[in-house]
Coordinates of C-alpha atoms in Angstrom, one line a residue:
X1 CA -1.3 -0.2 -30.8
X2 CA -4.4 1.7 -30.2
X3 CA -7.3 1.5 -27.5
X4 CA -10.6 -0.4 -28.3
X5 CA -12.9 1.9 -30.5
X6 CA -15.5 3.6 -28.8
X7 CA -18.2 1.6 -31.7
X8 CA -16.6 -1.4 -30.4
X9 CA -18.7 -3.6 -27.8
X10 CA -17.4 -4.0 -23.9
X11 CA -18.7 -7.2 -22.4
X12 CA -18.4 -7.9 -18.4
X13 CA -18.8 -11.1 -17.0
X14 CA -19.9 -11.3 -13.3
X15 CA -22.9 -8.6 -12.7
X16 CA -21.6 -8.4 -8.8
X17 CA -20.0 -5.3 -7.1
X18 CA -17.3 -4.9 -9.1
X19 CA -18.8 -6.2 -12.7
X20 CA -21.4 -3.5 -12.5
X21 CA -18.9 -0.8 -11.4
X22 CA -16.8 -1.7 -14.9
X23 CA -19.2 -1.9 -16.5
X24 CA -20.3 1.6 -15.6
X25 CA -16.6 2.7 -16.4
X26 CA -16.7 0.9 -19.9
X27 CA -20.2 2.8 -20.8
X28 CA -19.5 6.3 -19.5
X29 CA -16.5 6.2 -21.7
X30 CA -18.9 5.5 -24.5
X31 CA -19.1 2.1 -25.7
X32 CA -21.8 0.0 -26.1
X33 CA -22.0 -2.8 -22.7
X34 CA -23.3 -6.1 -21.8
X35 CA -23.4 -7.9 -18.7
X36 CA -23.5 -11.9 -18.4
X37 CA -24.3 -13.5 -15.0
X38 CA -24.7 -17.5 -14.8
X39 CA -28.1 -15.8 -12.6
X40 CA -29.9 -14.4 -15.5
X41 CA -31.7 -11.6 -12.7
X42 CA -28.4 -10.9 -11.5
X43 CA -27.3 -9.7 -15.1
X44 CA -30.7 -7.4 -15.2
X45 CA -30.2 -6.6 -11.6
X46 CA -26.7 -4.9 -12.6
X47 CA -27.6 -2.9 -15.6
X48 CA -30.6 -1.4 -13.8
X49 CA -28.6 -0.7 -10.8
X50 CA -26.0 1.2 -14.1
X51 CA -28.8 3.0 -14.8
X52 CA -29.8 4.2 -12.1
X53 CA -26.7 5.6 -11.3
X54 CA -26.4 7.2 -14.5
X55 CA -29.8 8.8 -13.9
X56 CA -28.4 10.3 -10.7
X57 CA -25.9 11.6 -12.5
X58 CA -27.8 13.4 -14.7
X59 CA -30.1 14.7 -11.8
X60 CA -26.9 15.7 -9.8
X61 CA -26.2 17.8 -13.4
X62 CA -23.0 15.5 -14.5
X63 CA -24.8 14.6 -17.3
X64 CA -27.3 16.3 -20.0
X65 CA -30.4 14.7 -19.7
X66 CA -30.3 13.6 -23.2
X67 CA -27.0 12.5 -22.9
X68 CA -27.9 10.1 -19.9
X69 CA -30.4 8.7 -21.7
X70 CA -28.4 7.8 -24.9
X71 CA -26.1 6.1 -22.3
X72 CA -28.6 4.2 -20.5
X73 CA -29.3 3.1 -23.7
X74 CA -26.2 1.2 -24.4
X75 CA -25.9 -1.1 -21.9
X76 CA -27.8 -4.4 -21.8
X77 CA -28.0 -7.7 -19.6
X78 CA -26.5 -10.9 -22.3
X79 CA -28.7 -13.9 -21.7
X80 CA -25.7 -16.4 -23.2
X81 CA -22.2 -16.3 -23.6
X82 CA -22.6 -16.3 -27.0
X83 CA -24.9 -13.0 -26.9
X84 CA -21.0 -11.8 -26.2
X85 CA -19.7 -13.2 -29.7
X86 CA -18.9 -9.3 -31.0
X87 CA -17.3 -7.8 -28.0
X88 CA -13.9 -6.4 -28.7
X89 CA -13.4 -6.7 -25.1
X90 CA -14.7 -9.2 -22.2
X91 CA -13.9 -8.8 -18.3
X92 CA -14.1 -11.3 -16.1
X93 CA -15.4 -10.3 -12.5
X94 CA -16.6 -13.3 -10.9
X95 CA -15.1 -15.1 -8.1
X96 CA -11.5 -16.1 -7.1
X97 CA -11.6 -19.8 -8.1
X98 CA -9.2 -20.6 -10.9
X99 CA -11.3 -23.8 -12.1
X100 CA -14.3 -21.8 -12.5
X101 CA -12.4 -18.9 -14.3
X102 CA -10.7 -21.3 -16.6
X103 CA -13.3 -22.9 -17.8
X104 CA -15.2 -19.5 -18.4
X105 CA -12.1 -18.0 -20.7
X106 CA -12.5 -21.6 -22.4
X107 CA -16.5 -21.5 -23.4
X108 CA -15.6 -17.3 -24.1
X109 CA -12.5 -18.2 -26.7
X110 CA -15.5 -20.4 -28.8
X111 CA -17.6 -17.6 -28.7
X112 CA -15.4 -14.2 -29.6
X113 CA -13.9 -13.3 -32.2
X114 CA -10.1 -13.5 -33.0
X115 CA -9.1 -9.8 -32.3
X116 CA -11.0 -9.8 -28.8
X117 CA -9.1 -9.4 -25.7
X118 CA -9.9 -12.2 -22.6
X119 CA -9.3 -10.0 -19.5
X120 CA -9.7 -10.9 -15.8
X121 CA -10.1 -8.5 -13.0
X122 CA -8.4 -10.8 -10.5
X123 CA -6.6 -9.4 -7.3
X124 CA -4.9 -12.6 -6.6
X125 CA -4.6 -15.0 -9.1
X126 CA -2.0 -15.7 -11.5
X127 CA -2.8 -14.5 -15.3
X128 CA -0.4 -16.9 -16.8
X129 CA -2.5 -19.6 -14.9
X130 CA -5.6 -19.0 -16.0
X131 CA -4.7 -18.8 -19.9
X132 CA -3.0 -21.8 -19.2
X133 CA -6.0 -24.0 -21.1
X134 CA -6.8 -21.3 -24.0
X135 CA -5.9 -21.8 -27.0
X136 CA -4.6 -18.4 -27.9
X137 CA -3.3 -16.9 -24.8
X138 CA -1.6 -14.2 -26.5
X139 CA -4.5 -11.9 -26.4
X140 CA -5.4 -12.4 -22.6
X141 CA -4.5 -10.4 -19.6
X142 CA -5.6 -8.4 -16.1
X143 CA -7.1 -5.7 -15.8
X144 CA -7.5 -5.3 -12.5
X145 CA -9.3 -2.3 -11.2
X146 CA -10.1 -1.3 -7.3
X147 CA -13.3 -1.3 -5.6
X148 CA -15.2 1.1 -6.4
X149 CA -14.3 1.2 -10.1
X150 CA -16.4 4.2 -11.0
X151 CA -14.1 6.3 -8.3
X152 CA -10.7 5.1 -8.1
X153 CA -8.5 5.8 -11.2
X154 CA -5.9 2.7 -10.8
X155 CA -5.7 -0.5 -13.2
X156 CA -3.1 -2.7 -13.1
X157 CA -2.4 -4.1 -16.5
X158 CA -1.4 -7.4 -16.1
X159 CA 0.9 -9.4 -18.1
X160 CA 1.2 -13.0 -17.7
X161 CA 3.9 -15.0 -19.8
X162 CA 2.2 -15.8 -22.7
X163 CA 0.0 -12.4 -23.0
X164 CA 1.4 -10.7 -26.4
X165 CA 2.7 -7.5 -25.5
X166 CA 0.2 -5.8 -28.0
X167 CA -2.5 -7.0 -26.5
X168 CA -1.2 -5.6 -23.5
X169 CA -0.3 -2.3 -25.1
X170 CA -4.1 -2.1 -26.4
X171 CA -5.2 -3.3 -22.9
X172 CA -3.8 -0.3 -21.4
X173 CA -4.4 2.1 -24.0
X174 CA -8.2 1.6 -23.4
X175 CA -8.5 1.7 -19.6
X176 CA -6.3 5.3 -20.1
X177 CA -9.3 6.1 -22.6
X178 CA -11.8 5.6 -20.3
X179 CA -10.1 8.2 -18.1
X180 CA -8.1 5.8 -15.5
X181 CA -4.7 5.5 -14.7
X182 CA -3.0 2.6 -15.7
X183 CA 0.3 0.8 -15.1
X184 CA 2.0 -2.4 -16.5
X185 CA 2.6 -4.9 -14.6
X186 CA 4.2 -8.5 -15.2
X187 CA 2.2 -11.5 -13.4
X188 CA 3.9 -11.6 -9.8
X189 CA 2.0 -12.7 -6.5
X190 CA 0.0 -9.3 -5.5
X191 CA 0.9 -7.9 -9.0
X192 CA 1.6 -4.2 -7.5
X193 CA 0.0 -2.9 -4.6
X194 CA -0.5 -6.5 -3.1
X195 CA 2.8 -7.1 -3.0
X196 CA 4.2 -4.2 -2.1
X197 CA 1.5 -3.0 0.2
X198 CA 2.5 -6.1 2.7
X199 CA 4.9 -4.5 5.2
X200 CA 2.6 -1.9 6.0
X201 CA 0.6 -4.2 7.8
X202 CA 3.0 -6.5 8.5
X203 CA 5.4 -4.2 10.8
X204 CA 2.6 -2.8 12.6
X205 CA 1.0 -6.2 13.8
X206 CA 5.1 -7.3 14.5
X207 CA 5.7 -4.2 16.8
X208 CA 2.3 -4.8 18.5
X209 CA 3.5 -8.5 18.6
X210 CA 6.5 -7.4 20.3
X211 CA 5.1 -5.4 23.0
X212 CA 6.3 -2.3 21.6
X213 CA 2.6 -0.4 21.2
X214 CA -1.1 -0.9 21.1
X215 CA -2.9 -0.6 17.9
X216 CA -4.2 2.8 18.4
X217 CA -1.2 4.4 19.5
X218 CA 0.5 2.3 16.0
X219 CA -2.2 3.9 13.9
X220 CA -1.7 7.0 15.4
X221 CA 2.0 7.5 14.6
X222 CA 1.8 6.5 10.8
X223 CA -1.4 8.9 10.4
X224 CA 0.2 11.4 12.4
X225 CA 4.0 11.0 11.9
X226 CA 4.2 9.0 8.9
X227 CA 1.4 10.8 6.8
X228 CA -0.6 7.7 5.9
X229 CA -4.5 8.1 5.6
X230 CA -5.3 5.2 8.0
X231 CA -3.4 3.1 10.2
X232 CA -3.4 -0.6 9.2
X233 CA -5.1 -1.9 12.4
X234 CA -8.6 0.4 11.5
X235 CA -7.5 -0.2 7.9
X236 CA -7.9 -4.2 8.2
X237 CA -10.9 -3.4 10.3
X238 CA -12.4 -2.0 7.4
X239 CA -11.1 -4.1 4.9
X240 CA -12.3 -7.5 6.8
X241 CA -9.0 -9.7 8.7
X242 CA -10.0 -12.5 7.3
X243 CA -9.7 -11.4 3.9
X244 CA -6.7 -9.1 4.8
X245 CA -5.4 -12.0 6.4
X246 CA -6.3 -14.6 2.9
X247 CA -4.1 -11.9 0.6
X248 CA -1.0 -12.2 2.6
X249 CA -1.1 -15.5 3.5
X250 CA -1.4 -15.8 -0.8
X251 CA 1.3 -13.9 -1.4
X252 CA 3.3 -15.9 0.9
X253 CA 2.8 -19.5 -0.1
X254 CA 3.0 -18.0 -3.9
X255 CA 6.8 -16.7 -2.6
X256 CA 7.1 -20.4 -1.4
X257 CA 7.1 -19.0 2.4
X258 CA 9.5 -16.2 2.2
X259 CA 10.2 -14.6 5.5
X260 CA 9.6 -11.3 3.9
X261 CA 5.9 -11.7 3.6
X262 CA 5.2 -14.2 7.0
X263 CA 1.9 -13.3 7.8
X264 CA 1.0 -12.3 11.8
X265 CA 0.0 -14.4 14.3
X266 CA -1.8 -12.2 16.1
X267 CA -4.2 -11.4 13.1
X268 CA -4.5 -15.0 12.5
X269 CA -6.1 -15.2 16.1
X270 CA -8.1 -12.5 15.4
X271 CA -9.7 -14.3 12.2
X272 CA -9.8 -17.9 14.4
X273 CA -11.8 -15.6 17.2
X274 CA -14.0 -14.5 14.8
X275 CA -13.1 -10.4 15.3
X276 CA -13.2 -10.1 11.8
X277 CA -13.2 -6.0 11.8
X278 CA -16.4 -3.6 11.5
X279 CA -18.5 -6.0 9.5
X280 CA -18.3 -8.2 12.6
X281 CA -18.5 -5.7 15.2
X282 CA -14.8 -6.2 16.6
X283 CA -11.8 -6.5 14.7
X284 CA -8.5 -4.9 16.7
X285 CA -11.3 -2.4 17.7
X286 CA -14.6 -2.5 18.9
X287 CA -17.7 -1.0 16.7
X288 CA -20.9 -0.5 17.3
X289 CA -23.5 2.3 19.0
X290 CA -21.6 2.3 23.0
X291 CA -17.9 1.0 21.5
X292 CA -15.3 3.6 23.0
X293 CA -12.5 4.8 20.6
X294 CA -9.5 3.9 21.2
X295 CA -7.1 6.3 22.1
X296 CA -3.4 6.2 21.4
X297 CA -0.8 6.6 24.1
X298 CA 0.4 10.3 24.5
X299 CA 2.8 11.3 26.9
X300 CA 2.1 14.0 30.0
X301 CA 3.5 17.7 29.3
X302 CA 7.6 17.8 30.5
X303 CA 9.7 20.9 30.3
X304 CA 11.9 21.1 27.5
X305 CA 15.1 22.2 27.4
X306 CA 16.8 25.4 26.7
X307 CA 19.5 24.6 24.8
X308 CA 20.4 21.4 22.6
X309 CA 23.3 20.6 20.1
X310 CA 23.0 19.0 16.9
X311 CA 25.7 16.5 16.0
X312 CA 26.7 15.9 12.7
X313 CA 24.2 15.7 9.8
X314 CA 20.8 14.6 10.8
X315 CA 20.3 13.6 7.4
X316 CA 16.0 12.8 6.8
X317 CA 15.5 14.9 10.4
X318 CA 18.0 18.0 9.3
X319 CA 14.6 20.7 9.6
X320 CA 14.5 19.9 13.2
X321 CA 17.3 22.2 13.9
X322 CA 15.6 24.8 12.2
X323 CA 12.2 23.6 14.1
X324 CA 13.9 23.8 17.6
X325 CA 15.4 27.1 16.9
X326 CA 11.9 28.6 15.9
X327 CA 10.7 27.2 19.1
X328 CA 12.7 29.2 20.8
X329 CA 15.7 26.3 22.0
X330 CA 18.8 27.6 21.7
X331 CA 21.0 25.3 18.9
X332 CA 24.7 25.1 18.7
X333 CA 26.1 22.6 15.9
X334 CA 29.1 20.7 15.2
X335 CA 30.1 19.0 12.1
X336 CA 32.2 16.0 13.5
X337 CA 30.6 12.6 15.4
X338 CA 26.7 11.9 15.8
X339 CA 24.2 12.2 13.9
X340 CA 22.5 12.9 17.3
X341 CA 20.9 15.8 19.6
X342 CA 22.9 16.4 22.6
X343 CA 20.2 16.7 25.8
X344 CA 21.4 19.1 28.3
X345 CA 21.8 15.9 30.9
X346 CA 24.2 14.5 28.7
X347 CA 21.6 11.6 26.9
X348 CA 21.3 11.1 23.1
X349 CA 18.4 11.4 20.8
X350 CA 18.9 9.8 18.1
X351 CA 17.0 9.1 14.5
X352 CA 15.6 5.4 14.2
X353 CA 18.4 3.8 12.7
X354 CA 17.5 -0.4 13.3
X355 CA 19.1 -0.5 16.5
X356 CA 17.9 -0.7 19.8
X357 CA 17.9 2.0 23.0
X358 CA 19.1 -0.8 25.1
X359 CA 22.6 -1.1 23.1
X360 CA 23.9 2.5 24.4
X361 CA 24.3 4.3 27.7
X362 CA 21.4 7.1 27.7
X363 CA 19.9 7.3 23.8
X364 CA 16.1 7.7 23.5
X365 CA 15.3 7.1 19.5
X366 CA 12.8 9.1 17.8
X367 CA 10.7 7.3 14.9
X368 CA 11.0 9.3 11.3
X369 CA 8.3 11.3 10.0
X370 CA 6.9 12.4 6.4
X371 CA 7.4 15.8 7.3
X372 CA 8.7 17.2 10.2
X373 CA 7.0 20.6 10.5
X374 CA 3.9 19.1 9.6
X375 CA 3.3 16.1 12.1
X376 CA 1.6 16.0 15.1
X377 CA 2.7 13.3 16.9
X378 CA 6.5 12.0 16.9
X379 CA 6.9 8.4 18.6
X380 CA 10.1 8.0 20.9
X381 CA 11.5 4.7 22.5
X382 CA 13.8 4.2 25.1
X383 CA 14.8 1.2 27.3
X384 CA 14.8 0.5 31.2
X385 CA 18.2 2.2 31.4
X386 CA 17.4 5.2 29.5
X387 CA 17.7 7.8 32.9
X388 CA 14.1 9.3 33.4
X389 CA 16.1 13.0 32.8
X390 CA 17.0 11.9 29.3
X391 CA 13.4 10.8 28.3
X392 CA 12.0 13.9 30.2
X393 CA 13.8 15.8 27.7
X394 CA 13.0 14.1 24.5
X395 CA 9.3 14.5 25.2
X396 CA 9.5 17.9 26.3
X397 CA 11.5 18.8 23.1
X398 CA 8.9 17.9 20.5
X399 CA 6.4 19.3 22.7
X400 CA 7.9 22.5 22.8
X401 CA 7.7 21.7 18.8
X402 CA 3.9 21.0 18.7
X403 CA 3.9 17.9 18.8
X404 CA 2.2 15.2 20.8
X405 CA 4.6 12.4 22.2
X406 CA 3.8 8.8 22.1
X407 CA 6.5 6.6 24.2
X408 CA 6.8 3.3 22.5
X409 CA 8.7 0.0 23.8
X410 CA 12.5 -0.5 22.7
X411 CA 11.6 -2.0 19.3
X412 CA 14.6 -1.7 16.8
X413 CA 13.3 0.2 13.6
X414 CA 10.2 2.0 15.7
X415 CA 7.0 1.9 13.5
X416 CA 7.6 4.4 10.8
X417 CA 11.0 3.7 9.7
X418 CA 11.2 0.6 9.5
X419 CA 7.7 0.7 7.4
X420 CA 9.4 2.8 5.0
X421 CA 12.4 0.6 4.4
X422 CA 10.5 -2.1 3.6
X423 CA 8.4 -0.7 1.4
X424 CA 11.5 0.8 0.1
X425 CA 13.1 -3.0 0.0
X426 CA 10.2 -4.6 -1.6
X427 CA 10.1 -1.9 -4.5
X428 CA 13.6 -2.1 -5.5
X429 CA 13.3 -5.9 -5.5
X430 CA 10.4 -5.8 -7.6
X431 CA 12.1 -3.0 -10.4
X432 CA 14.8 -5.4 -10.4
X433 CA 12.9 -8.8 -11.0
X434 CA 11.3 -6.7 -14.0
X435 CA 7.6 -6.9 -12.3
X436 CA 7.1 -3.0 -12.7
X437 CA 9.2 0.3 -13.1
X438 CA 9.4 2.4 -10.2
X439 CA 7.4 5.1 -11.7
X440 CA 4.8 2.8 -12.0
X441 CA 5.0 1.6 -8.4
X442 CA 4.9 4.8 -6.9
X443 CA 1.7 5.7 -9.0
X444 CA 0.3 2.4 -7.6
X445 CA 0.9 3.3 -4.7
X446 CA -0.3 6.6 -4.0
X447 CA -3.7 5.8 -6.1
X448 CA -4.0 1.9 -5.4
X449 CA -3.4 2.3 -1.1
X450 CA -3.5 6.2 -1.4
X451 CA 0.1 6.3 0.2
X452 CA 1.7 9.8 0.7
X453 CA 4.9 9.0 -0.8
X454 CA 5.6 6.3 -3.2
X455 CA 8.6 4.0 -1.9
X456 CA 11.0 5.4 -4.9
X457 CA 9.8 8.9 -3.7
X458 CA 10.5 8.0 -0.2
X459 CA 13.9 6.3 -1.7
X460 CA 15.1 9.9 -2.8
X461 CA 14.3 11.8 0.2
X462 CA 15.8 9.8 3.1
X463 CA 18.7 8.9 0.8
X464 CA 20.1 5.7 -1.2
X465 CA 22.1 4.1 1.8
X466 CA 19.5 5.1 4.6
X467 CA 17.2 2.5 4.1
X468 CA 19.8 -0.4 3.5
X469 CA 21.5 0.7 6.8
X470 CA 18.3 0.2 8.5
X471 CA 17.6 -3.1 7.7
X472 CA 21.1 -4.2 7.7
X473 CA 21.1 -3.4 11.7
X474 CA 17.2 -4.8 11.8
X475 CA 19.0 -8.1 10.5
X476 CA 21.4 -8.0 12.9
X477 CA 18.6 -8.0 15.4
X478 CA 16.1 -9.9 14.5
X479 CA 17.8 -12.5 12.3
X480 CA 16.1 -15.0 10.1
X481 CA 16.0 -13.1 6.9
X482 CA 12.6 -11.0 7.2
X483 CA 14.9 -7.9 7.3
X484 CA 18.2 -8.7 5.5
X485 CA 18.3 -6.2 2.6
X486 CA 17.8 -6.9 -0.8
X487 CA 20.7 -7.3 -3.2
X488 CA 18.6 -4.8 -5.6
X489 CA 19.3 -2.4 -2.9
X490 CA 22.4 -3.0 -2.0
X491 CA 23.0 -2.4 -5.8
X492 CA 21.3 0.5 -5.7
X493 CA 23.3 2.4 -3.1
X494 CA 26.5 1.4 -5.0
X495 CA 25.0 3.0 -8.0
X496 CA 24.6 6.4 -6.2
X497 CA 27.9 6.5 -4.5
X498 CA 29.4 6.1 -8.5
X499 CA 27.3 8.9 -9.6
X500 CA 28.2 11.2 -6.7
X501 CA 32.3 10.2 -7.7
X502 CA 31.9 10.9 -11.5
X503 CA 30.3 14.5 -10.7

């Protein structure tokens, strides 16, 4: 199956936002456009603001000057749906309402012709919903691309369960044409990134819920430790809590409440309060021209120690003996017990493993990072009983590395690693209900959210069992089945321990 010809007409529905910015993506990549708005000066509104940007692109020198103007050329506000009767392709990009969608895909099937593909660019809706009413649902799907749509390269290609996998096939095959990236995707709650995306924000707002940090010092450890762009609290901020808050509360009544995607209280006061983020002027931060940043927790300088030993195989943390002996700490090593440094006064620091400090007579945890070497800031928790000689220590150790410390409540998991395994948890629950392959996720991932790691990627690093042990022991401790690992993992380390035995 082949991508729509370039002769071939590209309509968009909705002249908003994200209609015009399609729109934009549909002309560059050479066809001729129209745009239809139920507000006939919204339609003309759009395809000047097209091209006007296709102007500036020309100034800028992206674009010949003839060049822009042929393109300019093409594109053209639609007075009536039927003005859209020889698109090969139509877009939907009006708003989230299935009624008012429906019956749009119902007046466009009267108007099109047979071969036309009937996509919507919803984030949140259900595909196989809204072809419901047609009478040939076999040639409609999603395409849904991210704001803005001239910039960022992901499309989820949607399939719902009556879409014909040719048009789904040709679907794709067009948006790669046009120079994005897309991947396939079978109609779930949050498709891709909305699904999989949740326990990033989830697990932050949880360990802010339990006392464990504020927001900033949260944000700071996954920017800083976990190599994520943004931490969720200034992400939501930006994104507006109340529709932050709207997609995971979706997703959740769509997974008929499932404990895995509960949304967080605390953001639902937030959204009640009216602290909606920077569009407000307070979110989980204050903005505006005297708003204060917040800063995240960072521990005063300790003396390190001299010497440490390493304890058995530190498995995702293994470079920090090489990091400590760089540092100048002298390292002695021993294959049998742990995995844990030895402190000089006789306390444990330990790798966030699900567990708590409080379990175990002197262990300060340390939270997992992207990249050892590279981070800046390392988290560490420790409880009441944790001696004040231990905790000394395991600042002044990854200070002596570099690092800045942030001291964090006793919250089983910390903030990056148990982040990780559910985004790990979710993704191998999702290749195994056949909503996406994992290649596909990780793409999604790192394009759709900008992530630094994909969850599969993150899955072969840290190892097949380390994330299933994790949320096994966050099960233990927090029961109620947010954390109890999926069977598709639990498969999956089985599946690697078979490999390793047939080497």
């Amino acid at each position: 199956m082949t991508a729509i010809e370039r002769s071939r007409t590209v309509a968009v529905v909705g002249a908003g936002t994200m209609g015009q910015g399609i729109a934009q993506v549909a002309l560059l990549a050479g066809h001729r456009v129209l745009i239809y708005d139920i507000d006939a000066s919204l339609a003309a509104d759009g395809v000047g603001i097209v091209q006007d940007r296709v102007e500036r692109m020309a100034a800028k020198g992206r674009l010949d000057r003839a060049e822009a103007e042929e393109t300019a050329g093409r594109i053209a506000a639609a007075g009536a749906l039927a003005d859209l009767a020889g698109a090969a392709l139509v877009i939907e990009a009006v708003v989230e309402n299935v009624g008012i969608k429906q019956a749009l895909f119902a007046a466009l099937e009267e108007v099109v012709e047979p071969d036309a593909l009937l996509a919507t660019n919803t984030s949140s809706l259900s595909v196989t919903e809204l072809a419901a009413g047609l009478a040939h649902p076999g040639r409609f799907l999603g395409l849904h691309f991210f704001n803005p749509a001239p910039l960022l390269p992901l499309v989820e290609v949607v399939s719902g369960s009556a879409t014909d996998p040719a048009a789904a096939e040709r679907g794709y095959r067009t948006v790669l044409g046009w120079g994005k990236t897309p991947v396939r995707c079978a109609d779930t709650p949050g498709f891709i990134v909305n699904r999989i995306a949740r326990p990033f924000y989830a697990e932050a707002f949880a360990v802010y819920e339990e006392q464990g940090a504020d927001p900033a010092t949260i944000d700071a450890v996954l920017r800083e430790s976990g190599g994520f762009k943004m931490g969720p609290f200034a992400l939501t901020d930006l994104i507006g809590q109340d529709v932050n808050e709207a997609v995971t509360r979706s997703v959740w009544e769509s997974f008929f409440r499932s404990p895995k995607f509960t949304p967080s209280l605390a953001q639902r006061r937030l959204v009640q309060s009216g602290r909606l983020g920077r569009k407000s002027g307070h979110g989980w931060y204050p903005y505006g021209p005297e708003a204060a940043a917040a800063q995240p927790h960072t521990a005063g300088p300790e003396e390190a120690p001299d010497k440490v030993t390493v304890v058995g195989d530190l498995g995702p943390a293994a470079e920090l003996a090489d990091l400590l002996q760089e540092a100048g700490i002298a390292v002695t090593a021993t294959e049998h017990g742990g995995p844990y440094i030895q402190l000089p006064g006789e306390g444990q620091l330990v790798l966030a493993d699900g567990k708590t400090s409080v379990e175990f007579a002197d262990v300060v945890y340390f939270d997992l990072a992207l990249d050892y070497r590279g981070a800046t800031r390392v988290a560490l928790s420790a409880s009441a009983d944790t001696s004040e000689r231990t905790l000394s220590e395991a600042v002044g150790l990854f200070q002596k590395l570099g690092k800045q410390v942030s001291v964090i409540g006793d919250v089983p998991g910390m903030i990056v690693a148990r982040t990780v395994a559910m985004l790990i948890d979710l993704t191998a629950d999702a290749v195994a209900r056949g909503v996406a392959s994992a290649e596909d996720i990780d793409t999604a991932m790192r394009l759709g959210v900008n992530y630094p790691l994909g969850p599969s990627e993150w899955h072969g690093r840290l190892g097949q069992d380390w994330a299933y042990d994790l949320l096994h022991h966050l099960d233990e401790r927090c029961p109620g089945g947010r954390y109890a690992p999926s069977l598709a993992l639990f498969k999956l380390g089985y599946a690697a321990d078979d490999e390793e035995g047939t080497e």
